[in-house]
Every structure is written in C-alpha cells, then in structure tokens.
Tab-separated table of C-alpha atoms in Angstrom:
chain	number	residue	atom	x	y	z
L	89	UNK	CA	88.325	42.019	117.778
L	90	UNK	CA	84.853	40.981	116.146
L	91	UNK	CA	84.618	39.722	113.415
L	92	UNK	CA	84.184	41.727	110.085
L	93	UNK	CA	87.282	44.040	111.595
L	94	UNK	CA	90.282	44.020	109.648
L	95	UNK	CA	93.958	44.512	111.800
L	96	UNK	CA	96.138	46.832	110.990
L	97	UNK	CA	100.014	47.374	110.815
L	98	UNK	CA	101.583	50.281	112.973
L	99	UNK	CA	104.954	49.276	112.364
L	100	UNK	CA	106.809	48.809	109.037
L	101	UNK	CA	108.130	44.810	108.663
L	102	UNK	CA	111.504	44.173	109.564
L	103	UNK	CA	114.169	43.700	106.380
L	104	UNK	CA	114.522	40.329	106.775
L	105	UNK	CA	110.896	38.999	107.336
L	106	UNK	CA	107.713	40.022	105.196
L	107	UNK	CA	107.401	40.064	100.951
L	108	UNK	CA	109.254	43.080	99.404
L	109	UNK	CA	107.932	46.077	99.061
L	110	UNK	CA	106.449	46.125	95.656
L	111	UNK	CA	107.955	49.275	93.522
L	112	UNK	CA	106.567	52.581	92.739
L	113	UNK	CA	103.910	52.470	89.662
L	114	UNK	CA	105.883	53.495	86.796
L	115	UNK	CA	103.443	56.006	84.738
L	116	UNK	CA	101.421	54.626	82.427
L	117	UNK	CA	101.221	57.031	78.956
L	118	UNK	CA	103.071	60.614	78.239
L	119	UNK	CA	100.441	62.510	79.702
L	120	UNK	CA	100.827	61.082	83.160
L	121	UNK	CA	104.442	61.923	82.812
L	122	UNK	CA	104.291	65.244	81.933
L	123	UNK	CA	101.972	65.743	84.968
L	124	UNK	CA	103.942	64.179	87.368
L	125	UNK	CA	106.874	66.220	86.058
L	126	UNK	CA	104.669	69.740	86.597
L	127	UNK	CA	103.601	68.627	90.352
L	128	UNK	CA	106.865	67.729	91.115
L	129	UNK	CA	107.558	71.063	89.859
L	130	UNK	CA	104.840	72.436	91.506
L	131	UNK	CA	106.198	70.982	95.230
L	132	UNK	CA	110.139	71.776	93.941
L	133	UNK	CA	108.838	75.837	93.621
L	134	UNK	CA	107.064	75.393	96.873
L	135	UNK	CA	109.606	74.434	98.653
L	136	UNK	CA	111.950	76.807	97.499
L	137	UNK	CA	109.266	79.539	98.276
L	138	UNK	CA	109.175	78.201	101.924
L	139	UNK	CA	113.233	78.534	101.816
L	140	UNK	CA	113.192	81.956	100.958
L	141	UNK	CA	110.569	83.147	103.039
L	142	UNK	CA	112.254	81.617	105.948
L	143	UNK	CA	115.747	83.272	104.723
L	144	UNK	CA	113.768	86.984	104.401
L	145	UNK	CA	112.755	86.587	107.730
L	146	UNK	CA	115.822	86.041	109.472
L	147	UNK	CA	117.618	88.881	107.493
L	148	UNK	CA	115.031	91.847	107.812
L	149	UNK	CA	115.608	93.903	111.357
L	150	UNK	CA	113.380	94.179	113.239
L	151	UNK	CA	113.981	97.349	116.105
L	152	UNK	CA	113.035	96.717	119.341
L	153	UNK	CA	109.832	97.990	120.741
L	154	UNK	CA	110.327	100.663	122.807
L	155	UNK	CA	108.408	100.559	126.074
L	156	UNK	CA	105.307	101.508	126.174
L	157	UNK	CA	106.153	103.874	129.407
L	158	UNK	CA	108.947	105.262	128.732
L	159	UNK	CA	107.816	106.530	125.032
L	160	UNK	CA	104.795	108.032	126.756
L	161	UNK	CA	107.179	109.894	129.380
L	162	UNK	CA	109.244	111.234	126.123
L	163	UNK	CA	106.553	112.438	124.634
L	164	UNK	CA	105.551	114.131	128.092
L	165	UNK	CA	108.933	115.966	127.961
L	166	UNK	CA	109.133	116.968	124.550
L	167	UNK	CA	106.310	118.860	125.150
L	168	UNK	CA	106.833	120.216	128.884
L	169	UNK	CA	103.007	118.115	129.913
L	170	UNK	CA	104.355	117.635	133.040
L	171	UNK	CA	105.694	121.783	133.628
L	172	UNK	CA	101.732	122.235	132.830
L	173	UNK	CA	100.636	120.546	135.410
L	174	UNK	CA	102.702	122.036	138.121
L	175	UNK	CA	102.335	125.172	136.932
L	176	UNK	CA	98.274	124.679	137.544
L	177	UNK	CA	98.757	122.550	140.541
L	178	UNK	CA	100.398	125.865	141.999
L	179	UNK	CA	98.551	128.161	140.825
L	180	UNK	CA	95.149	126.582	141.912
L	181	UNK	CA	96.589	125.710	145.794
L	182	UNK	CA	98.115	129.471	145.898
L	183	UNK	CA	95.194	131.398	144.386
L	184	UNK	CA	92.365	129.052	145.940
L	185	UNK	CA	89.751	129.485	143.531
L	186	UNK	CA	86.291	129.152	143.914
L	187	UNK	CA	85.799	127.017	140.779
L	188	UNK	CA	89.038	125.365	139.987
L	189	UNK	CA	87.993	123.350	136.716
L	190	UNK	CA	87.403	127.574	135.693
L	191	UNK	CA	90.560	128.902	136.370
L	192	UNK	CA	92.515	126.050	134.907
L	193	UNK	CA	90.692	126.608	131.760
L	194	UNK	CA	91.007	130.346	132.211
L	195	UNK	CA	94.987	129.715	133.236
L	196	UNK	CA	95.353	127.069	130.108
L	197	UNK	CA	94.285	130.241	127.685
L	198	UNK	CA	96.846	132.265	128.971
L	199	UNK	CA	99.386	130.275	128.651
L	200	UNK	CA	98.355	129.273	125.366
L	201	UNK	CA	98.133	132.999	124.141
L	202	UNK	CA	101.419	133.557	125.678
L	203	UNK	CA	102.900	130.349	123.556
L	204	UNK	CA	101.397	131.756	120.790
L	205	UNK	CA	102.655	135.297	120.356
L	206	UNK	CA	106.116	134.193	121.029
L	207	UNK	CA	106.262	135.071	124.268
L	208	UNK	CA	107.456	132.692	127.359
L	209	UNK	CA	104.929	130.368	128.961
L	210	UNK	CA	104.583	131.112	132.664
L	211	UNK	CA	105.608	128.625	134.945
C-alpha cells in the first residue's frame, strides 16, 4: 500500500468487536420530513407498480405461436396453391410448349376467368 492510500472495509464488523453503529440521522426541520415522507411514498408506489406489472404478466395468455411452416402450408390449402401448380406442371410436360413461362401465363388466365364466372377451375 503507499502511502497517501486509505484501506478499506469489505466486510461488516462482527457484533461483538468494533464501536456501534451510530443511528440513522433523525430529520432536522418539518420540511425534511415531509420530503422524506413523499420519497418514501414515491419508492412505496414504485414498488407496488413493479408488483402489479409482474402480476399482469403472469395472468394475460399468451397463444402459442404457430409454426412458421405449417401456417404457410394452411394457407397453401385454403387456397388450392399447391392444385395450381400441378395443374401447370401437367399441363406444360403434356402440351410441351415452346415458351413455357407463356403458356403458364396464358393457362393462369384461364383458370382465373373460369374462377371468376363461377365456373370450375380446371385441374
């Protein structure tokens, strides 16, 4: 240690060794009091905030998230996405076209049309 360094107790004195520990400062005028009184408030409200936010958490349910999979694979039933694609698979390795990319757009418009005035899409 060199000098002008001060040492410096980690541990609290045992009971029976050491001076007393001196007692809290007692507030010196009214105003003093009443601010005390307000931060103790203050720290009382707090921690009854913290309670309560701690209590709403536990109590609201929470669903669980579905998987990310098998919501996309729902959606892809609901609205027959994967029928689609078969449907032009077949098509384009029967029919052979010379511009495929074409024919699905050209296919996709039919069926579309068909959807739309009520009738039954092809499949």
């Amino acid at each position: 240690m060199t000098e002008g360094e001060e040492r410096v107790l980690l541990t609290e004195p045992e009971a029976d060794s050491a001076a007393p520990t001196p007692a809290p400062a007692q507030p010196q005028n009214e105003e003093q009091v009443e601010e005390d009184t307000k931060l103790e408030t203050l720290s009382q409200k707090l921690e009854r905030f913290a309670e309560e936010a701690e209590e709403d958490t536990e109590s609201v349910y929470k669903p669980p998230t579905e998987d990310p999979y098998t919501k996309a694979v729902k959606y892809m039933e609901m609205h027959n996405v994967m029928q689609i694609f078969q449907h032009l698979t077949s098509e384009i390795v029967y029919h052979r076209p010379v511009d495929p990319l074409n024919y699905m757009l050209e296919e996709l418009q039919r069926m579309k049309t068909a959807r739309d005035e009520g009738g039954e899409v092809a499949s």
